[in-house]
PDB file of C-alpha atoms and ligand atoms in Angstrom:
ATOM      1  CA  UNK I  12      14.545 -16.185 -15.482  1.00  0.00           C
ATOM      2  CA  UNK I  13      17.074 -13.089 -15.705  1.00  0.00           C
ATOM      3  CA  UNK I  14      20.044 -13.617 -13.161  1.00  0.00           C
ATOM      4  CA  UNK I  15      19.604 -10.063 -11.370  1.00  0.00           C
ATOM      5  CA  UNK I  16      22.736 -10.393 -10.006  1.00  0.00           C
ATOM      6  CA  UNK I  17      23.918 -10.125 -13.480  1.00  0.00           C
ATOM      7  CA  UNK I  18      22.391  -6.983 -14.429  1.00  0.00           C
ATOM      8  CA  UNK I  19      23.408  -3.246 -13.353  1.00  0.00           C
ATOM      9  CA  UNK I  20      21.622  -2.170 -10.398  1.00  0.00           C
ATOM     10  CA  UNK I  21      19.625   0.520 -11.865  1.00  0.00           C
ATOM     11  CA  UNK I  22      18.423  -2.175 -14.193  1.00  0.00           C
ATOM     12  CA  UNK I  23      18.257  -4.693 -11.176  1.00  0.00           C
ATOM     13  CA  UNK I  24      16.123  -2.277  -8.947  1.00  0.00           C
ATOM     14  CA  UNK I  25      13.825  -0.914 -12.000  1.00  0.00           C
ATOM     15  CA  UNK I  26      12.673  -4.703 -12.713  1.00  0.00           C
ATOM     16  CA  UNK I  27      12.364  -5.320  -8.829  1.00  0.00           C
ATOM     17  CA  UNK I  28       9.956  -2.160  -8.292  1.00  0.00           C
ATOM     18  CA  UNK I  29       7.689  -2.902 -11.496  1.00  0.00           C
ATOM     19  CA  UNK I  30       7.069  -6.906 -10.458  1.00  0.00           C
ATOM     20  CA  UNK I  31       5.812  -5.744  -7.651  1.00  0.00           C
ATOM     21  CA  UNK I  32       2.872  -4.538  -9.234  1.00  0.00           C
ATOM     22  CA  UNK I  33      -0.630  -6.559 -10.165  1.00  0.00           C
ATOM     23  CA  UNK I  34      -0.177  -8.797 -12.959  1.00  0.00           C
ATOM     24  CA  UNK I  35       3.294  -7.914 -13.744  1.00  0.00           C
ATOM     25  CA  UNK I  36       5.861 -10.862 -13.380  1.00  0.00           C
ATOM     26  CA  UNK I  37       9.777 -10.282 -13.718  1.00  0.00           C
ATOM     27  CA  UNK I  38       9.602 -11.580 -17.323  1.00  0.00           C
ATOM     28  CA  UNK I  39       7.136  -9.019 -18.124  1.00  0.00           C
ATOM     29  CA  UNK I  40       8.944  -6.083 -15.848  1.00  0.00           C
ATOM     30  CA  UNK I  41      12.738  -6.613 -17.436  1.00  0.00           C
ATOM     31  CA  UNK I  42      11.042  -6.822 -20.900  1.00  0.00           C
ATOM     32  CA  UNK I  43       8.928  -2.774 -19.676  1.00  0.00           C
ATOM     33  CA  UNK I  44      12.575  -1.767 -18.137  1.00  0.00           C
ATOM     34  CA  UNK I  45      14.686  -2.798 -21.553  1.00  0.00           C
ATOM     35  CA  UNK I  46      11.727  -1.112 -23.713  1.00  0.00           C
ATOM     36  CA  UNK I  47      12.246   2.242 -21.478  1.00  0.00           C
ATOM     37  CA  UNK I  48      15.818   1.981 -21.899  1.00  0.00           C
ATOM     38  CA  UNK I  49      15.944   1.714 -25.792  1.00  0.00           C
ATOM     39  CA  UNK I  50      13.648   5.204 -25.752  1.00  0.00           C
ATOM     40  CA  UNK I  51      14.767   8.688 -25.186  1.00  0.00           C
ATOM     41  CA  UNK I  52      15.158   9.348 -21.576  1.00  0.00           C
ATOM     42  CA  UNK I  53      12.087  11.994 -21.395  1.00  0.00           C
ATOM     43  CA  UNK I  54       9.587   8.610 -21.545  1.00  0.00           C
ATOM     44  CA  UNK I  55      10.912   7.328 -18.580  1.00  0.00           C
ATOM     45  CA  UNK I  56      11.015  10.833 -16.687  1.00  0.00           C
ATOM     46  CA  UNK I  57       7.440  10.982 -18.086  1.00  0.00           C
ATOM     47  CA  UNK I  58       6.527   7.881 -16.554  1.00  0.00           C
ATOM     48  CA  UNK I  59       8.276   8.880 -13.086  1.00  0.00           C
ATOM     49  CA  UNK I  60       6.664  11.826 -12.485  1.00  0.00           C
ATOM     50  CA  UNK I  61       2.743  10.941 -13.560  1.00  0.00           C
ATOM     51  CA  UNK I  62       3.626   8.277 -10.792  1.00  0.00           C
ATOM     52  CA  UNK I  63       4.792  10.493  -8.183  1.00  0.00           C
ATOM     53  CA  UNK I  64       2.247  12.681  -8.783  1.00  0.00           C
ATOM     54  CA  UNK I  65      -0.093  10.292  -8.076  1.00  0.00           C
ATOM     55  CA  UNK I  66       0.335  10.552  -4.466  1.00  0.00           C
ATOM     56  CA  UNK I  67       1.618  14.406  -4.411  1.00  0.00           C
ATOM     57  CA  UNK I  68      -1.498  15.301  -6.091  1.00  0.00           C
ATOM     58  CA  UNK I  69      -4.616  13.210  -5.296  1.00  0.00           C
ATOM     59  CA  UNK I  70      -6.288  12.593  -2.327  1.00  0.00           C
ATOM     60  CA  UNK I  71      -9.419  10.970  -1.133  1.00  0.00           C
ATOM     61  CA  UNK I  72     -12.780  12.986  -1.286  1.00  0.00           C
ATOM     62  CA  UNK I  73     -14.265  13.494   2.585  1.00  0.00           C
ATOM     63  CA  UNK I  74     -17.706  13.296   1.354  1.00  0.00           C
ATOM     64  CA  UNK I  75     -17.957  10.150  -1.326  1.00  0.00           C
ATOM     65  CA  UNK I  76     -14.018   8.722  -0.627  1.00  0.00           C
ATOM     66  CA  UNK I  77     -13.385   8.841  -4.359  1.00  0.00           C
ATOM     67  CA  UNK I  78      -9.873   9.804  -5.930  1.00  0.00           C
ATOM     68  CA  UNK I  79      -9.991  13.605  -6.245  1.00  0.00           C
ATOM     69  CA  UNK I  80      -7.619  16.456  -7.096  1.00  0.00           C
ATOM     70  CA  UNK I  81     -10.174  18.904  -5.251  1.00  0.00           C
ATOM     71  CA  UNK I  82     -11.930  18.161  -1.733  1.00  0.00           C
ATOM     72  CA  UNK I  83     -15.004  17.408  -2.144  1.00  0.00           C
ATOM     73  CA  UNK I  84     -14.446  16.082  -5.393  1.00  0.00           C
ATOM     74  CA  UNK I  85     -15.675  17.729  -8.433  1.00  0.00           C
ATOM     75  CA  UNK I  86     -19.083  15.636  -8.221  1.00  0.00           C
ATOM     76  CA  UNK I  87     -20.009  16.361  -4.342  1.00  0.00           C
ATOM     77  CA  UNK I  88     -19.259  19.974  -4.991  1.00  0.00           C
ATOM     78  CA  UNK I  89     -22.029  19.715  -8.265  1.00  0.00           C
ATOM     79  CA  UNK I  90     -25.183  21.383  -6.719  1.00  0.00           C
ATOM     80  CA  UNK I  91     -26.877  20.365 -10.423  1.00  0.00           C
ATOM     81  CA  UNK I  92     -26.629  16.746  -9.234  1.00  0.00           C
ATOM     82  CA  UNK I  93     -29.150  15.085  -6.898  1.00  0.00           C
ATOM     83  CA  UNK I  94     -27.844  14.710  -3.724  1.00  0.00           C
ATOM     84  CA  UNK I  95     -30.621  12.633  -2.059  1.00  0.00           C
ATOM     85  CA  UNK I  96     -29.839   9.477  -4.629  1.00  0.00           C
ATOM     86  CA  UNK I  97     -26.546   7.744  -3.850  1.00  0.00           C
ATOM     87  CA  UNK I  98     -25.039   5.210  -5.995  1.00  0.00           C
ATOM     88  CA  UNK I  99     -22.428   2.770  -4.042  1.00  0.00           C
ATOM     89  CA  UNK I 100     -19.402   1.570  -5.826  1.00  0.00           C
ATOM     90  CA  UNK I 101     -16.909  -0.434  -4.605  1.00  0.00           C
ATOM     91  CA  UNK I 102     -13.403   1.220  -6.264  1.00  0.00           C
ATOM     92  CA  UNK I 103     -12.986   4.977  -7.737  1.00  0.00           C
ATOM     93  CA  UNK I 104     -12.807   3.768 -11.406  1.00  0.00           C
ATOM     94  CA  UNK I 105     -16.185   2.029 -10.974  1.00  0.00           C
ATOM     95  CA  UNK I 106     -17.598   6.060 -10.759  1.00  0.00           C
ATOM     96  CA  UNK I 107     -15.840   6.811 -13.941  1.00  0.00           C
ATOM     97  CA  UNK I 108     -17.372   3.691 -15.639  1.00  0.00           C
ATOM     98  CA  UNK I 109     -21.107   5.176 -14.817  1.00  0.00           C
ATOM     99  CA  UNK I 110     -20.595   8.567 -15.515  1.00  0.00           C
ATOM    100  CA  UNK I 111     -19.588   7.622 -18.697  1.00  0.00           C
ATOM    101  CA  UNK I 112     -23.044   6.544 -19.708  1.00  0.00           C
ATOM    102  CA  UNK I 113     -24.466   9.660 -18.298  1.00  0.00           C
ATOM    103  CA  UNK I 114     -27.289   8.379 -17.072  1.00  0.00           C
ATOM    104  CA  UNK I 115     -27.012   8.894 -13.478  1.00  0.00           C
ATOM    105  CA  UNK I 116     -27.511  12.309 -11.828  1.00  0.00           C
ATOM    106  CA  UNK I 117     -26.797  11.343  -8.307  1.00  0.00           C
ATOM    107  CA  UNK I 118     -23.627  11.124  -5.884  1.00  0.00           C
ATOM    108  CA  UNK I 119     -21.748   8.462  -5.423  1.00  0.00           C
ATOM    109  CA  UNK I 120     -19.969   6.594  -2.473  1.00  0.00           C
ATOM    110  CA  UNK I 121     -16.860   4.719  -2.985  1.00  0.00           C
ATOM    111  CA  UNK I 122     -16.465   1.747  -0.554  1.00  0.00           C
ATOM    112  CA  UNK I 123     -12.633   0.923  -1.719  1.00  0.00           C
ATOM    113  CA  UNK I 124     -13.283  -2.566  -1.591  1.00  0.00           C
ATOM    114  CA  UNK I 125     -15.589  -5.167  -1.278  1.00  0.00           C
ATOM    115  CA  UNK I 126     -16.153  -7.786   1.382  1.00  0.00           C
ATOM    116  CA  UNK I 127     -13.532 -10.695   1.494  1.00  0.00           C
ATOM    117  CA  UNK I 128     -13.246 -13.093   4.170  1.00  0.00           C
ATOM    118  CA  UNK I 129     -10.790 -14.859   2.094  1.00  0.00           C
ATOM    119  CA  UNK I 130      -8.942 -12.149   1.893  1.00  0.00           C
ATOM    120  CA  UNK I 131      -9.715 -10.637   5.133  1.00  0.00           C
ATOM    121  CA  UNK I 132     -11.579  -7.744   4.553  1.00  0.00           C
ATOM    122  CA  UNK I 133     -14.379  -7.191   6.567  1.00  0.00           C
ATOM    123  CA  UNK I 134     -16.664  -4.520   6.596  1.00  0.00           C
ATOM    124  CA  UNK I 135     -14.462  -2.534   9.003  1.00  0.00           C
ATOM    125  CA  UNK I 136     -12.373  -2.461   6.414  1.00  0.00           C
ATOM    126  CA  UNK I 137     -14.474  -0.552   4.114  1.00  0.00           C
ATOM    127  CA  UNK I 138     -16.084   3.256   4.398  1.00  0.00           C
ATOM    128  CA  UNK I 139     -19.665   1.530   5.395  1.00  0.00           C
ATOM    129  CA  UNK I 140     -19.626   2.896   8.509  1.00  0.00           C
ATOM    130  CA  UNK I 141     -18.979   6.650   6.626  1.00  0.00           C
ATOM    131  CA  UNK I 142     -22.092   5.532   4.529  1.00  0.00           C
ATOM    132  CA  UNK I 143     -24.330   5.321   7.387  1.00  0.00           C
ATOM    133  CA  UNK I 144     -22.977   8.501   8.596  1.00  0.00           C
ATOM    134  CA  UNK I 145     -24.073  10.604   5.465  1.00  0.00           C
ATOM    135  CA  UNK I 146     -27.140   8.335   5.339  1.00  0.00           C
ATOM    136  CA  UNK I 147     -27.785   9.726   9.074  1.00  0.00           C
ATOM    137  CA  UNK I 148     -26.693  13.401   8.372  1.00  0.00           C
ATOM    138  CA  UNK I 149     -28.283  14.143   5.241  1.00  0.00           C
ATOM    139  CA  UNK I 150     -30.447  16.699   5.025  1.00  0.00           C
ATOM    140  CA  UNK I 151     -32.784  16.649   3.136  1.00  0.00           C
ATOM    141  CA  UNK I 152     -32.730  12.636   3.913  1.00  0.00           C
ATOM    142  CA  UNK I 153     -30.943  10.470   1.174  1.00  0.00           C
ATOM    143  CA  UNK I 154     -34.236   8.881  -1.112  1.00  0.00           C
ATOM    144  CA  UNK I 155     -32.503   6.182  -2.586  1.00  0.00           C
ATOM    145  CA  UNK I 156     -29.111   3.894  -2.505  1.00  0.00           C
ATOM    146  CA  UNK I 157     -28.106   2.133  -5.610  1.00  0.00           C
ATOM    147  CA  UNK I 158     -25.779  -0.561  -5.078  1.00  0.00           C
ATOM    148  CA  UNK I 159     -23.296  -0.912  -7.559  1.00  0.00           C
ATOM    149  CA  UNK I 160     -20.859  -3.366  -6.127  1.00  0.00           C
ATOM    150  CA  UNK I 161     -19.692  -6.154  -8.808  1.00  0.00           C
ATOM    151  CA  UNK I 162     -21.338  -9.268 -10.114  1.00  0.00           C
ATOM    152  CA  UNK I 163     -19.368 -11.488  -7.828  1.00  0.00           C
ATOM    153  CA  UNK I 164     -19.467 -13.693  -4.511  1.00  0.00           C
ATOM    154  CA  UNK I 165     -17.884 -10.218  -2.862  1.00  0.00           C
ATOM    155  CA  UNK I 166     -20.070  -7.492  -4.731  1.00  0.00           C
ATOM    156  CA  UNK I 167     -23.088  -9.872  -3.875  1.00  0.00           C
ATOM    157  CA  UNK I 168     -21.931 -10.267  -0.498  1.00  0.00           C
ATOM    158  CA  UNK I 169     -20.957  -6.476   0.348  1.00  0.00           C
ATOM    159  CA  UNK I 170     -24.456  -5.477  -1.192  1.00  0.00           C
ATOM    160  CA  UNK I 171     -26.920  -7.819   0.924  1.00  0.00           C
ATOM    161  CA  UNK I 172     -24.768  -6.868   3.865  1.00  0.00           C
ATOM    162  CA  UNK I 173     -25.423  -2.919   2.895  1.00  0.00           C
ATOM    163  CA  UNK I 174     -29.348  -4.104   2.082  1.00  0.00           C
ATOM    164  CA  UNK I 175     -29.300  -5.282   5.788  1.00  0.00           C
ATOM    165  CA  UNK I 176     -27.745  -2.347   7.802  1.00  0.00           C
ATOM    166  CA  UNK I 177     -29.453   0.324   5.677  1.00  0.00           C
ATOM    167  CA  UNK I 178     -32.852  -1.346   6.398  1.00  0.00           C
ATOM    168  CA  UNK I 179     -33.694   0.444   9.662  1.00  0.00           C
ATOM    169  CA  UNK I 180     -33.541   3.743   7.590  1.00  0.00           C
ATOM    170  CA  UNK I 181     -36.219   3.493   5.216  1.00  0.00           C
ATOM    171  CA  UNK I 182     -34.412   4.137   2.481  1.00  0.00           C
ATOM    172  CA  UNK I 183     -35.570   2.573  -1.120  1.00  0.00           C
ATOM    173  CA  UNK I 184     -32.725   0.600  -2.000  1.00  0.00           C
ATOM    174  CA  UNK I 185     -32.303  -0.710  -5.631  1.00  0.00           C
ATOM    175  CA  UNK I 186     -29.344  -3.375  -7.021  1.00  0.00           C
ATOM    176  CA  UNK I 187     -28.310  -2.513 -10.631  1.00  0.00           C
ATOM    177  CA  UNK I 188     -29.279  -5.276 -12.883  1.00  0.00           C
ATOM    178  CA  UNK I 189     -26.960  -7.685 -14.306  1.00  0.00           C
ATOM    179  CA  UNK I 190     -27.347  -9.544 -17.276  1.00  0.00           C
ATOM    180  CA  UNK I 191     -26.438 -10.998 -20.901  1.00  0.00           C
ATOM    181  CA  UNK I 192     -23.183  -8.279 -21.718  1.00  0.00           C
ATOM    182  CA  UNK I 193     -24.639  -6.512 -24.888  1.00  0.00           C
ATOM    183  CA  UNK I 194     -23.033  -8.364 -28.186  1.00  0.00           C
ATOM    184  CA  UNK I 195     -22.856 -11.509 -26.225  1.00  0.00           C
ATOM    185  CA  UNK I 196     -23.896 -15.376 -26.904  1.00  0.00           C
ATOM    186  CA  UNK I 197     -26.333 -16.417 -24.608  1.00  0.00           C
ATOM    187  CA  UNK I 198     -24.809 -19.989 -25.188  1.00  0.00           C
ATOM    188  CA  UNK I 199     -21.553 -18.590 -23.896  1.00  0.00           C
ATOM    189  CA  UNK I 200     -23.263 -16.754 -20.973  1.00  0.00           C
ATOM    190  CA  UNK I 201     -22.165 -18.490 -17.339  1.00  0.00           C
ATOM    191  CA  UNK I 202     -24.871 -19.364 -15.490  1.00  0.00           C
ATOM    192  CA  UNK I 203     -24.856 -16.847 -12.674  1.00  0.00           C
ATOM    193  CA  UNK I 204     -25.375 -14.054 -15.502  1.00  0.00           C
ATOM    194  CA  UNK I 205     -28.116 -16.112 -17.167  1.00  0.00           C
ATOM    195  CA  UNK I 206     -30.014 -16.585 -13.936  1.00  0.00           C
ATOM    196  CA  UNK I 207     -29.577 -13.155 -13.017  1.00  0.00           C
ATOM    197  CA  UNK I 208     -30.990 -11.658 -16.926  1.00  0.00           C
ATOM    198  CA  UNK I 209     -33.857 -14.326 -15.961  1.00  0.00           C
ATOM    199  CA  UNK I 210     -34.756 -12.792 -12.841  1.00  0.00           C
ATOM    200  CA  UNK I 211     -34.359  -9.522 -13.510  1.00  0.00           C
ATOM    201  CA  UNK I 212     -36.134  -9.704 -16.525  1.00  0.00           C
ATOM    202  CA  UNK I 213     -38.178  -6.934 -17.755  1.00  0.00           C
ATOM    203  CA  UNK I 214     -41.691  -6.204 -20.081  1.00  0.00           C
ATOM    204  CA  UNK I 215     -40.604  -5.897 -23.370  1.00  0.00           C
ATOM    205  CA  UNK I 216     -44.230  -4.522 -25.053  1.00  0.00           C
ATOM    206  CA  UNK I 217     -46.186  -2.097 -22.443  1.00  0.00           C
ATOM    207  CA  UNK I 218     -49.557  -4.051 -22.749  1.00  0.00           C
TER     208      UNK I 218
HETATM  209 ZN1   ZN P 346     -16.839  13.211  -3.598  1.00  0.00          ZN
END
């Protein structure tokens, strides 16, 4: 490991700020902060201000609690889309992943996060409570709730507890399927995903 105490403190505080992040160790940070250094000085300033804009600039939509440069965000504000059918994600980037398939035409309801008790997070924690709130205040009612949370023990978790608390509503609530990732082995498949292509199987031939 690089001595710090070594290193100018520019250099020294650079490294420091960038192993904070996810995934980023000092190895990996000094070797980012050298690589900036050896490049003209408008990369870095580049770099600075796309991440203080990131705060400056975005803020949290009041309707689905997405990132958003305009309140509502760009989506909630689309009269075109169907406002009865929302889809429940657990982080921001998990809306951009659907839209990009263009197949859904409803709203959407970020829940940034998903339930931990590992971790901590409870469902206090999340916006469930500002779910049920535009499940109550919708009008006309909400029709259906997709839940999109992840494949995992929390997705699973955070969507049977949403399953449970919508229930008194009457609301038809769907899980998206998981299965077999298109291109994939089904030898390599873990079992989780193979149970779940089983059980969500579907007709292949209309008969
Ligand atoms: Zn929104």
């Amino acid at each position: 490991m690089i001595s710090e105490a070594r290193l100018p403190r520019p250099v020294a505080q650079a490294i420091d700020e960038l192993s904070k992040l996810p995934s980023i160790g000092p190895k990996t940070a000094s070797r980012l902060v050298f690589y900036l250094l050896k490049q003209p000085p408008a990369q870095a300033e580049a770099l600075s201000a796309a991440l203080v804009s990131l705060h400056a600039r975005l803020d949290y939509c009041a309707v689905c609690h997405t990132i958003t440069e305009s309140n509502p965000c760009a989506i909630c504000a689309d009269e075109q889309r169907d406002h009865q059918q929302i889809c429940v994600v657990s982080e921001p980037l998990d809306c951009y992943a659907l839209e990009k398939t263009g197949q859904f035409r409803g709203v959407y309801h970020v829940l940034q996060g998903e339930i931990s008790p590992v971790d901590g997070i409870g469902p206090e924690n999340l916006k469930i409570k500002e779910l049920i709130d535009r499940v109550k205040d919708s009008r006309p009612s909400i029709t259906e709730i997709v839940l999109a949370t992840n494949p995992t023990t929390e997705g699973e978790t955070t969507a049977m507890y949403l399953a449970k608390i919508l229930e008194p509503y009457k609301i038809r609530i769907t899980r998206i399927a998981h299965g077999v990732p298109v291109g994939g082995d089904i030898e390599y498949a873990d079992e989780i995903t193979l149970s779940n292509a089983l059980l969500h199987r579907q007709q292949f031939i209309s008969q």
